[in-house]
Amino acid sequence: ALAEEAIQQRALAYDKKADEHYDTISAFIKSVRGSDPDAAVYWLAKMLAAGEDPKFIARRLVILASEDIGNAEPLGLVLATAAAQAVQFVGMPEAQLILAQAATFLATAPKSNASAVALWRAQEDIQSRGAAPVPAHLRSTGYPGAARLGHGAGYKYPHDFPEGWVEQEYLPPTAQTQPYYEPTDRGAEGAIRKRIRRRFGDPPRG
């Protein structure tokens, strides 16, 4: 009690290796994912008051920027990465301002986990079906004997076509069980969805 009075703040029940550490970072990440900037700043303030490593918080925001925001706001990963670098460069106490900016930007950004889901779907196919060989037209032609083996035969160079795109199969014929990347209509990903729909129809592939 005397120590609390001396520093004029309440003691925090927070152990960096115990449940409160994991529960608080979980609440922080879920608040950012849930697009609540006030809650995100609250849990951030609690972690900072408890002496949490700001680099740990920054790393979690970088991961979230790809997993939960993705192409809906591509600047999310740029800002989160810049914040992580700035936190190391600046140090505390000013680093908390950088974390607050990153947390509020990511919390208010449009959300999409479509790129993460695409990876998980592809990994599931490879795990269940095995990794398929590369089709001949996609194989490298940059070594002696490649042409004789038929590597690159029939490959269409996209830049030779309007819009830098031509319909062409890039997946092994037995690889894909479902569309991997299905962009949402949220944020910048909406433009990606329209572009894929125009080229492949809806659903994008499959």
PDB file of C-alpha atoms in Angstrom:
ATOM      1  CA  ALA A   1       0.000   0.000   0.000  1.00  0.00           C
ATOM      2  CA  LEU A   2       2.814   2.389   0.842  1.00  0.00           C
ATOM      3  CA  ALA A   3       4.484   1.636  -2.470  1.00  0.00           C
ATOM      4  CA  GLU A   4       1.243   2.264  -4.343  1.00  0.00           C
ATOM      5  CA  GLU A   5       0.798   5.579  -2.587  1.00  0.00           C
ATOM      6  CA  ALA A   6       4.379   6.538  -3.334  1.00  0.00           C
ATOM      7  CA  ILE A   7       4.022   6.039  -7.069  1.00  0.00           C
ATOM      8  CA  GLN A   8       0.421   7.325  -7.059  1.00  0.00           C
ATOM      9  CA  GLN A   9      -1.011   4.506  -9.135  1.00  0.00           C
ATOM     10  CA  ARG A  10      -2.714   1.193  -8.559  1.00  0.00           C
ATOM     11  CA  ALA A  11      -0.659  -1.965  -8.630  1.00  0.00           C
ATOM     12  CA  LEU A  12      -1.467  -4.137 -11.636  1.00  0.00           C
ATOM     13  CA  ALA A  13      -2.056  -7.861 -11.397  1.00  0.00           C
ATOM     14  CA  TYR A  14       0.148  -8.695 -14.352  1.00  0.00           C
ATOM     15  CA  ASP A  15       2.833 -11.331 -14.721  1.00  0.00           C
ATOM     16  CA  LYS A  16       4.499 -11.544 -18.120  1.00  0.00           C
ATOM     17  CA  LYS A  17       4.633 -15.328 -17.853  1.00  0.00           C
ATOM     18  CA  ALA A  18       1.200 -15.925 -16.313  1.00  0.00           C
ATOM     19  CA  ASP A  19      -2.427 -15.941 -17.445  1.00  0.00           C
ATOM     20  CA  GLU A  20      -2.937 -12.166 -17.168  1.00  0.00           C
ATOM     21  CA  HIS A  21      -0.235 -11.593 -19.774  1.00  0.00           C
ATOM     22  CA  TYR A  22      -1.879 -13.929 -22.285  1.00  0.00           C
ATOM     23  CA  ASP A  23      -5.412 -12.810 -21.439  1.00  0.00           C
ATOM     24  CA  THR A  24      -4.581  -9.131 -21.907  1.00  0.00           C
ATOM     25  CA  ILE A  25      -2.782  -9.511 -25.236  1.00  0.00           C
ATOM     26  CA  SER A  26      -5.688 -11.706 -26.342  1.00  0.00           C
ATOM     27  CA  ALA A  27      -8.183  -8.981 -25.409  1.00  0.00           C
ATOM     28  CA  PHE A  28      -6.046  -6.406 -27.210  1.00  0.00           C
ATOM     29  CA  ILE A  29      -5.797  -8.372 -30.445  1.00  0.00           C
ATOM     30  CA  LYS A  30      -9.486  -9.289 -30.383  1.00  0.00           C
ATOM     31  CA  SER A  31     -10.410  -5.637 -29.856  1.00  0.00           C
ATOM     32  CA  VAL A  32      -8.337  -4.558 -32.867  1.00  0.00           C
ATOM     33  CA  ARG A  33      -9.783  -7.417 -34.936  1.00  0.00           C
ATOM     34  CA  GLY A  34     -13.254  -6.408 -33.772  1.00  0.00           C
ATOM     35  CA  SER A  35     -12.723  -2.811 -34.946  1.00  0.00           C
ATOM     36  CA  ASP A  36     -13.039  -1.202 -31.489  1.00  0.00           C
ATOM     37  CA  PRO A  37     -10.297   1.446 -31.177  1.00  0.00           C
ATOM     38  CA  ASP A  38     -11.273   2.465 -27.635  1.00  0.00           C
ATOM     39  CA  ALA A  39     -10.999  -1.085 -26.316  1.00  0.00           C
ATOM     40  CA  ALA A  40      -7.739  -1.569 -28.206  1.00  0.00           C
ATOM     41  CA  VAL A  41      -6.227   1.540 -26.594  1.00  0.00           C
ATOM     42  CA  TYR A  42      -7.471   0.488 -23.160  1.00  0.00           C
ATOM     43  CA  TRP A  43      -5.755  -2.907 -23.291  1.00  0.00           C
ATOM     44  CA  LEU A  44      -2.677  -1.292 -24.815  1.00  0.00           C
ATOM     45  CA  ALA A  45      -2.551   1.179 -21.900  1.00  0.00           C
ATOM     46  CA  LYS A  46      -2.877  -1.670 -19.410  1.00  0.00           C
ATOM     47  CA  MET A  47      -0.002  -3.585 -20.986  1.00  0.00           C
ATOM     48  CA  LEU A  48       2.209  -0.502 -21.087  1.00  0.00           C
ATOM     49  CA  ALA A  49       1.424   0.348 -17.457  1.00  0.00           C
ATOM     50  CA  ALA A  50       2.387  -3.198 -16.483  1.00  0.00           C
ATOM     51  CA  GLY A  51       5.723  -2.901 -18.248  1.00  0.00           C
ATOM     52  CA  GLU A  52       4.977  -5.175 -21.198  1.00  0.00           C
ATOM     53  CA  ASP A  53       7.696  -5.289 -23.836  1.00  0.00           C
ATOM     54  CA  PRO A  54       6.588  -2.829 -26.549  1.00  0.00           C
ATOM     55  CA  LYS A  55       8.393  -4.906 -29.193  1.00  0.00           C
ATOM     56  CA  PHE A  56       6.164  -7.865 -28.297  1.00  0.00           C
ATOM     57  CA  ILE A  57       3.057  -5.732 -28.802  1.00  0.00           C
ATOM     58  CA  ALA A  58       4.383  -4.409 -32.109  1.00  0.00           C
ATOM     59  CA  ARG A  59       5.117  -7.910 -33.407  1.00  0.00           C
ATOM     60  CA  ARG A  60       1.559  -8.987 -32.641  1.00  0.00           C
ATOM     61  CA  LEU A  61       0.210  -6.006 -34.576  1.00  0.00           C
ATOM     62  CA  VAL A  62       2.328  -6.912 -37.605  1.00  0.00           C
ATOM     63  CA  ILE A  63       0.876 -10.427 -37.569  1.00  0.00           C
ATOM     64  CA  LEU A  64      -2.662  -9.092 -37.178  1.00  0.00           C
ATOM     65  CA  ALA A  65      -2.181  -6.691 -40.078  1.00  0.00           C
ATOM     66  CA  SER A  66      -1.724  -9.642 -42.440  1.00  0.00           C
ATOM     67  CA  GLU A  67      -4.058 -12.154 -40.830  1.00  0.00           C
ATOM     68  CA  ASP A  68      -7.069  -9.975 -40.057  1.00  0.00           C
ATOM     69  CA  ILE A  69      -6.797  -6.946 -42.365  1.00  0.00           C
ATOM     70  CA  GLY A  70      -4.882  -8.230 -45.357  1.00  0.00           C
ATOM     71  CA  ASN A  71      -5.718  -6.753 -48.737  1.00  0.00           C
ATOM     72  CA  ALA A  72      -8.760  -4.912 -47.419  1.00  0.00           C
ATOM     73  CA  GLU A  73      -6.252  -2.251 -46.333  1.00  0.00           C
ATOM     74  CA  PRO A  74      -2.788  -3.047 -47.724  1.00  0.00           C
ATOM     75  CA  LEU A  75      -1.299  -0.064 -45.868  1.00  0.00           C
ATOM     76  CA  GLY A  76      -2.065  -1.862 -42.613  1.00  0.00           C
ATOM     77  CA  LEU A  77       0.959  -4.127 -42.957  1.00  0.00           C
ATOM     78  CA  VAL A  78       3.118  -1.202 -44.105  1.00  0.00           C
ATOM     79  CA  LEU A  79       2.142   0.895 -41.086  1.00  0.00           C
ATOM     80  CA  ALA A  80       2.442  -2.000 -38.630  1.00  0.00           C
ATOM     81  CA  THR A  81       5.902  -2.886 -39.927  1.00  0.00           C
ATOM     82  CA  ALA A  82       6.975   0.750 -39.780  1.00  0.00           C
ATOM     83  CA  ALA A  83       5.628   0.936 -36.227  1.00  0.00           C
ATOM     84  CA  ALA A  84       7.591  -2.155 -35.198  1.00  0.00           C
ATOM     85  CA  GLN A  85      10.781  -0.622 -36.595  1.00  0.00           C
ATOM     86  CA  ALA A  86      10.056   2.756 -35.014  1.00  0.00           C
ATOM     87  CA  VAL A  87       9.423   1.183 -31.608  1.00  0.00           C
ATOM     88  CA  GLN A  88      12.902  -0.324 -31.684  1.00  0.00           C
ATOM     89  CA  PHE A  89      14.454   2.919 -32.936  1.00  0.00           C
ATOM     90  CA  VAL A  90      12.701   5.294 -30.520  1.00  0.00           C
ATOM     91  CA  GLY A  91      12.295   3.190 -27.371  1.00  0.00           C
ATOM     92  CA  MET A  92      10.095   3.937 -24.403  1.00  0.00           C
ATOM     93  CA  PRO A  93       8.340   6.047 -23.292  1.00  0.00           C
ATOM     94  CA  GLU A  94       7.718   7.642 -26.712  1.00  0.00           C
ATOM     95  CA  ALA A  95       7.244   4.241 -28.368  1.00  0.00           C
ATOM     96  CA  GLN A  96       3.828   4.042 -26.739  1.00  0.00           C
ATOM     97  CA  LEU A  97       2.638   6.839 -29.045  1.00  0.00           C
ATOM     98  CA  ILE A  98       3.682   4.795 -32.062  1.00  0.00           C
ATOM     99  CA  LEU A  99       1.840   1.752 -30.739  1.00  0.00           C
ATOM    100  CA  ALA A 100      -1.295   3.824 -30.143  1.00  0.00           C
ATOM    101  CA  GLN A 101      -1.237   5.118 -33.715  1.00  0.00           C
ATOM    102  CA  ALA A 102      -0.773   1.630 -35.134  1.00  0.00           C
ATOM    103  CA  ALA A 103      -3.454   0.108 -32.912  1.00  0.00           C
ATOM    104  CA  THR A 104      -6.084   2.732 -33.741  1.00  0.00           C
ATOM    105  CA  PHE A 105      -5.323   2.631 -37.469  1.00  0.00           C
ATOM    106  CA  LEU A 106      -5.575  -1.157 -37.593  1.00  0.00           C
ATOM    107  CA  ALA A 107      -8.681  -1.219 -35.405  1.00  0.00           C
ATOM    108  CA  THR A 108     -10.524   1.174 -37.721  1.00  0.00           C
ATOM    109  CA  ALA A 109      -9.308  -0.392 -40.961  1.00  0.00           C
ATOM    110  CA  PRO A 110     -11.575  -2.651 -43.047  1.00  0.00           C
ATOM    111  CA  LYS A 111     -10.998  -6.294 -42.227  1.00  0.00           C
ATOM    112  CA  SER A 112     -10.368  -9.413 -44.317  1.00  0.00           C
ATOM    113  CA  ASN A 113      -8.687 -12.722 -43.552  1.00  0.00           C
ATOM    114  CA  ALA A 114      -9.102 -13.951 -47.141  1.00  0.00           C
ATOM    115  CA  SER A 115      -5.369 -14.139 -47.853  1.00  0.00           C
ATOM    116  CA  ALA A 116      -4.791 -16.146 -44.670  1.00  0.00           C
ATOM    117  CA  VAL A 117      -7.679 -18.479 -45.535  1.00  0.00           C
ATOM    118  CA  ALA A 118      -6.214 -18.932 -49.030  1.00  0.00           C
ATOM    119  CA  LEU A 119      -2.938 -20.130 -47.528  1.00  0.00           C
ATOM    120  CA  TRP A 120      -4.679 -22.474 -45.099  1.00  0.00           C
ATOM    121  CA  ARG A 121      -6.752 -24.011 -47.906  1.00  0.00           C
ATOM    122  CA  ALA A 122      -3.693 -24.575 -50.094  1.00  0.00           C
ATOM    123  CA  GLN A 123      -1.787 -26.077 -47.174  1.00  0.00           C
ATOM    124  CA  GLU A 124      -4.698 -28.397 -46.461  1.00  0.00           C
ATOM    125  CA  ASP A 125      -4.719 -29.594 -50.075  1.00  0.00           C
ATOM    126  CA  ILE A 126      -0.975 -30.246 -50.043  1.00  0.00           C
ATOM    127  CA  GLN A 127      -1.197 -32.063 -46.733  1.00  0.00           C
ATOM    128  CA  SER A 128      -4.085 -34.273 -47.820  1.00  0.00           C
ATOM    129  CA  ARG A 129      -3.123 -34.829 -51.479  1.00  0.00           C
ATOM    130  CA  GLY A 130       0.619 -34.343 -51.503  1.00  0.00           C
ATOM    131  CA  ALA A 131       2.549 -31.685 -53.397  1.00  0.00           C
ATOM    132  CA  ALA A 132       1.897 -31.918 -57.142  1.00  0.00           C
ATOM    133  CA  PRO A 133       4.720 -31.619 -59.700  1.00  0.00           C
ATOM    134  CA  VAL A 134       5.138 -28.391 -61.641  1.00  0.00           C
ATOM    135  CA  PRO A 135       3.408 -28.509 -65.068  1.00  0.00           C
ATOM    136  CA  ALA A 136       5.827 -28.513 -68.002  1.00  0.00           C
ATOM    137  CA  HIS A 137       4.878 -25.080 -69.339  1.00  0.00           C
ATOM    138  CA  LEU A 138       5.702 -23.489 -65.964  1.00  0.00           C
ATOM    139  CA  ARG A 139       9.078 -25.142 -65.480  1.00  0.00           C
ATOM    140  CA  SER A 140      12.304 -23.200 -65.701  1.00  0.00           C
ATOM    141  CA  THR A 141      13.967 -22.804 -69.073  1.00  0.00           C
ATOM    142  CA  GLY A 142      17.122 -21.229 -67.722  1.00  0.00           C
ATOM    143  CA  TYR A 143      19.401 -24.246 -67.702  1.00  0.00           C
ATOM    144  CA  PRO A 144      20.919 -26.451 -70.441  1.00  0.00           C
ATOM    145  CA  GLY A 145      18.646 -29.196 -71.690  1.00  0.00           C
ATOM    146  CA  ALA A 146      15.445 -27.597 -70.424  1.00  0.00           C
ATOM    147  CA  ALA A 147      14.032 -27.026 -73.914  1.00  0.00           C
ATOM    148  CA  ARG A 148      14.844 -30.581 -74.939  1.00  0.00           C
ATOM    149  CA  LEU A 149      12.790 -31.790 -71.967  1.00  0.00           C
ATOM    150  CA  GLY A 150       9.833 -29.666 -73.072  1.00  0.00           C
ATOM    151  CA  HIS A 151      10.097 -27.181 -70.245  1.00  0.00           C
ATOM    152  CA  GLY A 152       8.294 -23.927 -70.968  1.00  0.00           C
ATOM    153  CA  ALA A 153       6.536 -25.295 -74.051  1.00  0.00           C
ATOM    154  CA  GLY A 154       3.202 -23.549 -74.540  1.00  0.00           C
ATOM    155  CA  TYR A 155       3.804 -20.908 -71.908  1.00  0.00           C
ATOM    156  CA  LYS A 156       2.049 -17.611 -72.648  1.00  0.00           C
ATOM    157  CA  TYR A 157       3.959 -14.497 -71.546  1.00  0.00           C
ATOM    158  CA  PRO A 158       1.316 -12.254 -69.933  1.00  0.00           C
ATOM    159  CA  HIS A 159       2.975  -8.991 -70.964  1.00  0.00           C
ATOM    160  CA  ASP A 160       2.437  -9.901 -74.615  1.00  0.00           C
ATOM    161  CA  PHE A 161      -1.327  -9.581 -74.087  1.00  0.00           C
ATOM    162  CA  PRO A 162      -3.680  -6.675 -73.359  1.00  0.00           C
ATOM    163  CA  GLU A 163      -3.855  -5.690 -69.682  1.00  0.00           C
ATOM    164  CA  GLY A 164      -0.792  -7.856 -69.043  1.00  0.00           C
ATOM    165  CA  TRP A 165      -3.004 -10.903 -68.523  1.00  0.00           C
ATOM    166  CA  VAL A 166      -3.970 -13.988 -70.500  1.00  0.00           C
ATOM    167  CA  GLU A 167      -6.063 -16.969 -69.484  1.00  0.00           C
ATOM    168  CA  GLN A 168      -3.662 -19.746 -68.590  1.00  0.00           C
ATOM    169  CA  GLU A 169      -3.553 -22.575 -66.080  1.00  0.00           C
ATOM    170  CA  TYR A 170      -0.982 -22.147 -63.331  1.00  0.00           C
ATOM    171  CA  LEU A 171      -2.130 -24.909 -61.014  1.00  0.00           C
ATOM    172  CA  PRO A 172      -1.434 -28.611 -61.411  1.00  0.00           C
ATOM    173  CA  PRO A 173      -4.612 -30.293 -62.720  1.00  0.00           C
ATOM    174  CA  THR A 174      -5.164 -32.336 -59.540  1.00  0.00           C
ATOM    175  CA  ALA A 175      -4.136 -29.732 -56.980  1.00  0.00           C
ATOM    176  CA  GLN A 176      -7.103 -27.515 -56.204  1.00  0.00           C
ATOM    177  CA  THR A 177     -10.204 -28.798 -54.439  1.00  0.00           C
ATOM    178  CA  GLN A 178     -11.783 -25.355 -53.977  1.00  0.00           C
ATOM    179  CA  PRO A 179     -11.082 -21.674 -54.590  1.00  0.00           C
ATOM    180  CA  TYR A 180      -8.184 -20.644 -52.360  1.00  0.00           C
ATOM    181  CA  TYR A 181      -8.356 -16.866 -52.442  1.00  0.00           C
ATOM    182  CA  GLU A 182     -11.870 -15.455 -52.306  1.00  0.00           C
ATOM    183  CA  PRO A 183     -11.518 -11.712 -51.731  1.00  0.00           C
ATOM    184  CA  THR A 184     -14.202  -9.872 -49.833  1.00  0.00           C
ATOM    185  CA  ASP A 185     -15.926  -6.706 -51.004  1.00  0.00           C
ATOM    186  CA  ARG A 186     -14.492  -4.747 -48.050  1.00  0.00           C
ATOM    187  CA  GLY A 187     -12.033  -1.902 -48.515  1.00  0.00           C
ATOM    188  CA  ALA A 188      -9.376  -2.154 -51.201  1.00  0.00           C
ATOM    189  CA  GLU A 189     -10.072  -5.866 -51.542  1.00  0.00           C
ATOM    190  CA  GLY A 190     -13.343  -5.010 -53.263  1.00  0.00           C
ATOM    191  CA  ALA A 191     -11.395  -3.859 -56.343  1.00  0.00           C
ATOM    192  CA  ILE A 192      -9.417  -7.112 -56.299  1.00  0.00           C
ATOM    193  CA  ARG A 193     -12.667  -9.079 -56.129  1.00  0.00           C
ATOM    194  CA  LYS A 194     -14.060  -7.260 -59.159  1.00  0.00           C
ATOM    195  CA  ARG A 195     -10.851  -7.859 -61.124  1.00  0.00           C
ATOM    196  CA  ILE A 196     -10.831 -11.585 -60.326  1.00  0.00           C
ATOM    197  CA  ARG A 197     -14.541 -11.896 -61.102  1.00  0.00           C
ATOM    198  CA  ARG A 198     -13.974 -10.248 -64.476  1.00  0.00           C
ATOM    199  CA  ARG A 199     -11.226 -12.724 -65.329  1.00  0.00           C
ATOM    200  CA  PHE A 200     -12.409 -15.964 -63.732  1.00  0.00           C
ATOM    201  CA  GLY A 201     -16.078 -15.473 -63.017  1.00  0.00           C
ATOM    202  CA  ASP A 202     -17.711 -15.946 -59.619  1.00  0.00           C
ATOM    203  CA  PRO A 203     -16.505 -17.846 -57.648  1.00  0.00           C
ATOM    204  CA  PRO A 204     -13.028 -16.688 -58.726  1.00  0.00           C
ATOM    205  CA  ARG A 205     -11.667 -20.176 -59.425  1.00  0.00           C
ATOM    206  CA  GLY A 206     -12.735 -23.753 -58.961  1.00  0.00           C
TER     207      GLY A 206
END
